[in-house]
Short mmCIF file of C-alpha atoms in Angstrom, two decimals:
data_model
loop_
_atom_site.label_atom_id
_atom_site.label_comp_id
_atom_site.label_asym_id
_atom_site.label_seq_id
_atom_site.Cartn_x
_atom_site.Cartn_y
_atom_site.Cartn_z
CA UNK A 1 34.04 59.96 -26.63
CA UNK A 2 36.04 59.91 -23.31
CA UNK A 3 37.23 63.64 -23.92
CA UNK A 4 33.63 64.56 -24.57
CA UNK A 5 31.72 62.58 -21.92
CA UNK A 6 34.46 61.82 -19.30
CA UNK A 7 33.83 58.11 -19.16
CA UNK A 8 33.44 54.93 -21.30
CA UNK A 9 30.04 53.92 -20.19
CA UNK A 10 28.93 53.85 -23.57
CA UNK A 11 25.40 52.47 -24.57
CA UNK A 12 25.41 49.40 -26.88
CA UNK A 13 23.29 51.49 -29.28
CA UNK A 14 25.81 54.45 -29.37
CA UNK A 15 27.01 55.30 -32.98
CA UNK A 16 29.81 57.61 -33.38
CA UNK A 17 29.69 60.82 -35.91
CA UNK A 18 31.55 58.83 -38.54
CA UNK A 19 29.06 56.11 -38.42
CA UNK A 20 31.03 53.64 -36.51
CA UNK A 21 28.97 51.46 -34.03
CA UNK A 22 31.11 52.47 -31.12
CA UNK A 23 28.79 50.93 -28.49
CA UNK A 24 28.66 47.48 -30.20
CA UNK A 25 32.57 47.52 -30.61
CA UNK A 26 33.16 48.31 -26.98
CA UNK A 27 30.68 45.65 -25.73
CA UNK A 28 32.54 43.20 -27.96
CA UNK A 29 35.80 44.03 -26.28
CA UNK A 30 34.36 43.62 -22.93
CA UNK A 31 32.93 40.06 -24.07
CA UNK A 32 36.42 39.22 -25.44
CA UNK A 33 38.02 40.25 -22.13
CA UNK A 34 35.75 37.84 -20.22
CA UNK A 35 36.97 34.99 -22.44
CA UNK A 36 40.22 33.57 -21.63
CA UNK A 37 42.96 35.03 -23.91
CA UNK A 38 40.22 37.00 -25.71
CA UNK A 39 42.33 40.17 -25.76
CA UNK A 40 46.21 40.63 -25.89
CA UNK A 41 47.96 42.19 -22.84
CA UNK A 42 48.67 45.24 -25.00
CA UNK A 43 45.07 45.64 -25.90
CA UNK A 44 43.86 45.40 -22.35
CA UNK A 45 46.48 48.10 -21.22
CA UNK A 46 45.37 50.55 -23.88
CA UNK A 47 41.67 50.06 -23.05
CA UNK A 48 42.43 50.41 -19.31
CA UNK A 49 44.60 53.58 -20.02
CA UNK A 50 41.41 55.11 -21.52
CA UNK A 51 39.41 54.15 -18.35
CA UNK A 52 37.44 51.34 -19.32
CA UNK A 53 35.35 49.66 -16.69
CA UNK A 54 35.18 45.94 -17.43
CA UNK A 55 32.05 45.46 -15.52
CA UNK A 56 28.61 47.09 -16.57
CA UNK A 57 26.92 49.77 -14.37
CA UNK A 58 24.89 47.27 -12.47
CA UNK A 59 27.74 44.95 -11.79
CA UNK A 60 30.03 47.74 -10.76
CA UNK A 61 27.24 49.12 -8.42
CA UNK A 62 26.83 45.70 -6.86
CA UNK A 63 30.44 45.26 -6.24
CA UNK A 64 30.69 48.74 -4.52
CA UNK A 65 27.77 47.93 -2.28
CA UNK A 66 28.98 44.47 -1.63
CA UNK A 67 32.42 45.94 -0.43
CA UNK A 68 30.50 48.39 1.92
CA UNK A 69 28.37 45.42 3.38
CA UNK A 70 31.42 43.41 3.73
CA UNK A 71 33.07 46.25 5.83
CA UNK A 72 29.89 46.64 8.00
CA UNK A 73 29.80 42.87 8.56
CA UNK A 74 33.51 42.80 9.61
CA UNK A 75 32.91 45.74 11.93
CA UNK A 76 29.51 44.77 13.36
CA UNK A 77 29.38 40.93 13.00
CA UNK A 78 26.10 41.00 11.22
CA UNK A 79 23.84 42.50 8.41
CA UNK A 80 20.55 43.01 10.47
CA UNK A 81 20.25 46.73 9.73
CA UNK A 82 17.31 49.05 9.13
CA UNK A 83 16.28 50.00 5.63
CA UNK A 84 17.29 53.64 6.29
CA UNK A 85 21.08 52.86 7.17
CA UNK A 86 23.52 54.76 5.11
CA UNK A 87 27.08 53.22 5.50
CA UNK A 88 30.11 55.06 4.01
CA UNK A 89 27.99 56.89 1.62
CA UNK A 90 26.04 53.84 0.48
CA UNK A 91 22.41 53.28 1.12
CA UNK A 92 23.11 49.95 2.33
CA UNK A 93 19.77 49.30 4.24
CA UNK A 94 17.84 50.15 1.05
CA UNK A 95 20.09 47.96 -1.19
CA UNK A 96 19.77 44.90 1.12
CA UNK A 97 16.12 45.27 1.03
CA UNK A 98 16.15 45.33 -2.77
CA UNK A 99 18.14 41.93 -2.73
CA UNK A 100 15.60 40.47 -0.53
CA UNK A 101 12.95 41.41 -3.17
CA UNK A 102 15.01 39.97 -6.02
CA UNK A 103 15.52 36.81 -4.22
CA UNK A 104 11.89 36.39 -3.78
CA UNK A 105 11.24 37.33 -7.65
CA UNK A 106 9.45 40.54 -6.35
CA UNK A 107 12.08 43.06 -7.78
CA UNK A 108 12.85 44.39 -11.22
CA UNK A 109 13.81 41.66 -13.88
CA UNK A 110 17.51 43.08 -14.11
CA UNK A 111 18.01 42.72 -10.25
CA UNK A 112 17.47 38.81 -9.97
CA UNK A 113 20.49 37.33 -8.24
CA UNK A 114 22.90 34.87 -9.59
CA UNK A 115 23.66 31.79 -7.53
CA UNK A 116 27.34 33.26 -7.22
CA UNK A 117 25.93 36.42 -5.85
CA UNK A 118 23.66 34.50 -3.20
CA UNK A 119 26.69 32.50 -2.09
CA UNK A 120 28.87 35.73 -1.66
CA UNK A 121 26.11 37.37 0.41
CA UNK A 122 25.76 34.39 2.41
CA UNK A 123 29.41 34.48 3.34
CA UNK A 124 29.06 37.87 4.89
CA UNK A 125 25.88 37.09 6.89
CA UNK A 126 23.11 38.20 4.57
CA UNK A 127 19.62 38.21 6.32
CA UNK A 128 17.33 37.00 3.53
CA UNK A 129 14.28 37.41 5.72
CA UNK A 130 14.22 39.39 9.07
CA UNK A 131 11.37 37.77 11.22
CA UNK A 132 10.40 41.07 12.79
CA UNK A 133 9.85 42.47 9.29
CA UNK A 134 7.62 39.44 8.34
CA UNK A 135 5.72 39.79 11.58
CA UNK A 136 5.08 43.50 11.05
CA UNK A 137 3.52 42.72 7.59
CA UNK A 138 1.43 40.03 9.03
CA UNK A 139 0.19 42.67 11.63
CA UNK A 140 -0.69 44.97 9.00
CA UNK A 141 -2.77 42.06 7.22
CA UNK A 142 -4.60 41.53 10.56
CA UNK A 143 -5.49 45.16 10.65
CA UNK A 144 -6.71 45.06 7.16
CA UNK A 145 -8.91 41.95 8.01
CA UNK A 146 -10.40 43.64 11.15
CA UNK A 147 -11.42 46.69 9.03
CA UNK A 148 -12.57 44.90 5.86
CA UNK A 149 -13.57 41.37 7.06
CA UNK A 150 -11.37 39.56 4.49
CA UNK A 151 -7.81 39.59 3.04
CA UNK A 152 -8.95 39.58 -0.68
CA UNK A 153 -6.39 42.28 -1.61
CA UNK A 154 -4.99 42.97 -5.01
CA UNK A 155 -1.40 42.53 -5.73
CA UNK A 156 -1.10 46.23 -6.27
CA UNK A 157 -2.54 47.22 -2.83
CA UNK A 158 0.07 49.22 -0.83
CA UNK A 159 -0.72 49.67 3.02
CA UNK A 160 0.57 51.68 5.72
CA UNK A 161 4.03 53.01 5.61
CA UNK A 162 4.12 52.19 1.94
CA UNK A 163 4.35 48.44 2.60
CA UNK A 164 3.52 46.57 -0.61
CA UNK A 165 0.87 44.30 1.28
CA UNK A 166 -0.85 42.92 -1.75
CA UNK A 167 2.37 41.57 -3.23
CA UNK A 168 3.54 40.22 0.11
CA UNK A 169 0.28 38.13 0.53
CA UNK A 170 0.57 36.84 -2.95
CA UNK A 171 4.03 35.66 -2.49
CA UNK A 172 2.86 33.78 0.88
CA UNK A 173 0.12 32.23 -0.99
CA UNK A 174 2.38 30.91 -3.88
CA UNK A 175 4.81 29.67 -1.14
CA UNK A 176 1.80 27.81 0.48
CA UNK A 177 0.82 26.36 -2.89
CA UNK A 178 4.31 25.09 -3.53
CA UNK A 179 4.61 23.50 -0.05
CA UNK A 180 7.63 25.80 0.93
CA UNK A 181 5.93 28.14 3.44
CA UNK A 182 7.07 27.34 6.97
CA UNK A 183 4.45 25.87 9.28
CA UNK A 184 4.83 28.61 11.76
CA UNK A 185 4.04 31.29 9.18
CA UNK A 186 1.05 29.16 7.73
CA UNK A 187 -0.53 29.09 11.33
CA UNK A 188 0.28 32.72 11.91
CA UNK A 189 -1.32 33.77 8.62
CA UNK A 190 -4.47 31.77 9.39
CA UNK A 191 -4.71 33.59 12.73
CA UNK A 192 -4.54 36.77 10.81
CA UNK A 193 -7.53 35.67 8.58
CA UNK A 194 -5.88 34.56 5.37
CA UNK A 195 -7.85 32.28 3.10
CA UNK A 196 -5.58 30.14 0.85
CA UNK A 197 -8.06 29.79 -1.92
CA UNK A 198 -8.25 32.36 -4.77
CA UNK A 199 -11.12 34.68 -5.34
CA UNK A 200 -12.37 32.33 -8.17
CA UNK A 201 -12.12 29.22 -6.01
CA UNK A 202 -14.08 31.09 -3.21
CA UNK A 203 -16.85 31.97 -5.64
CA UNK A 204 -16.98 28.44 -6.84
CA UNK A 205 -17.44 27.10 -3.38
CA UNK A 206 -20.39 29.65 -2.74
CA UNK A 207 -21.96 28.48 -5.96
CA UNK A 208 -21.66 24.74 -5.15
CA UNK A 209 -23.03 25.35 -1.59
CA UNK A 210 -26.18 26.96 -3.11
CA UNK A 211 -26.51 24.29 -5.81
CA UNK A 212 -26.27 21.55 -3.00
CA UNK A 213 -29.05 23.39 -1.16
CA UNK A 214 -31.13 23.57 -4.30
CA UNK A 215 -30.41 19.87 -5.26
CA UNK A 216 -31.19 18.66 -1.72
CA UNK A 217 -34.74 20.44 -1.96
CA UNK A 218 -35.59 19.63 -5.59
CA UNK A 219 -33.57 16.57 -6.24
CA UNK A 220 -32.49 17.89 -9.71
CA UNK A 221 -30.52 20.70 -11.21
CA UNK A 222 -32.98 21.78 -13.91
CA UNK A 223 -32.47 25.55 -13.23
CA UNK A 224 -33.54 28.24 -15.43
CA UNK A 225 -30.82 30.95 -16.10
CA UNK A 226 -32.82 33.48 -14.35
CA UNK A 227 -33.51 31.70 -11.03
CA UNK A 228 -32.61 33.38 -7.94
CA UNK A 229 -32.29 31.82 -4.64
CA UNK A 230 -34.48 33.02 -1.65
CA UNK A 231 -31.25 34.73 -0.09
CA UNK A 232 -30.76 36.73 -3.35
CA UNK A 233 -27.96 34.50 -4.77
CA UNK A 234 -28.28 34.21 -8.70
CA UNK A 235 -27.83 30.46 -9.02
CA UNK A 236 -29.25 30.18 -12.46
CA UNK A 237 -26.45 32.55 -13.77
CA UNK A 238 -23.83 30.68 -11.93
CA UNK A 239 -24.82 27.42 -13.28
CA UNK A 240 -25.00 28.64 -16.77
CA UNK A 241 -21.46 30.06 -16.39
CA UNK A 242 -20.22 26.75 -15.11
CA UNK A 243 -21.66 24.98 -18.11
CA UNK A 244 -19.97 27.36 -20.37
CA UNK A 245 -16.58 27.01 -18.50
CA UNK A 246 -17.05 23.29 -18.73
CA UNK A 247 -17.43 23.40 -22.63
CA UNK A 248 -14.44 25.66 -22.83
CA UNK A 249 -12.27 23.35 -20.65
CA UNK A 250 -11.81 26.00 -17.97
CA UNK A 251 -12.90 24.01 -14.99
CA UNK A 252 -10.53 21.75 -13.03
CA UNK A 253 -11.34 17.90 -12.90
CA UNK A 254 -12.53 18.11 -9.50
CA UNK A 255 -14.77 20.83 -10.14
CA UNK A 256 -16.40 18.96 -12.94
CA UNK A 257 -16.76 15.96 -10.82
CA UNK A 258 -18.62 17.91 -8.14
CA UNK A 259 -21.03 19.64 -10.70
CA UNK A 260 -21.76 16.26 -12.30
CA UNK A 261 -22.58 14.70 -8.95
CA UNK A 262 -25.15 17.42 -8.61
CA UNK A 263 -26.71 16.86 -11.89
CA UNK A 264 -25.06 19.50 -13.79
CA UNK A 265 -23.90 18.14 -17.26
#
């Protein structure tokens, strides 16, 4: 295999011409190597003479870029670098951005960081979140709000300069719900026009307000399915959907209580 392909980066599924599962065998040798005393010294030497890389492609790629980042840190004293920076042949700025995405669970599955990697990166001054980068995205959100009147953006929405604005806003909302969003960020996003409620929560509030108006006027919630409010809101259809959701267990306890208080059983 080495003579034919020039390396030993063999896929686990690779089967040699004689039927031997060479990929599985080599993967087993790597697993044994990671275990203490899993391979003899002679076995290790023979495999290394053939050019085996004990780490997988992803791991060796991480180590190569980590070494470049370490050197940059020693030279400049920080890792606050633009995403376009190439250092010693490595796309260092792009790589650091990918690590930030991974840490926020916004990157590919195979790029999620272990605690060991996080600690090693912290030792060389990793900047997990650049405030100016966060502010730039917030300004993009403000611009969207001025143009469209809301920030109800799908997660797939990509804005100016290729910024994945929909995903970024989703992450901010998730951090808000978990109570991990910093107060200054919360205030800044509210200035930009964010609504912390989901689209379904907003729709529920609109229906409740219409139902309250009807209830205060008529003192009941006996509404036909086809009833339409004077402003065109289809209150009858909304009430019918809430009754169905209640039967199916798709309403929160608070939503059920609010509907019951207005006569919807």
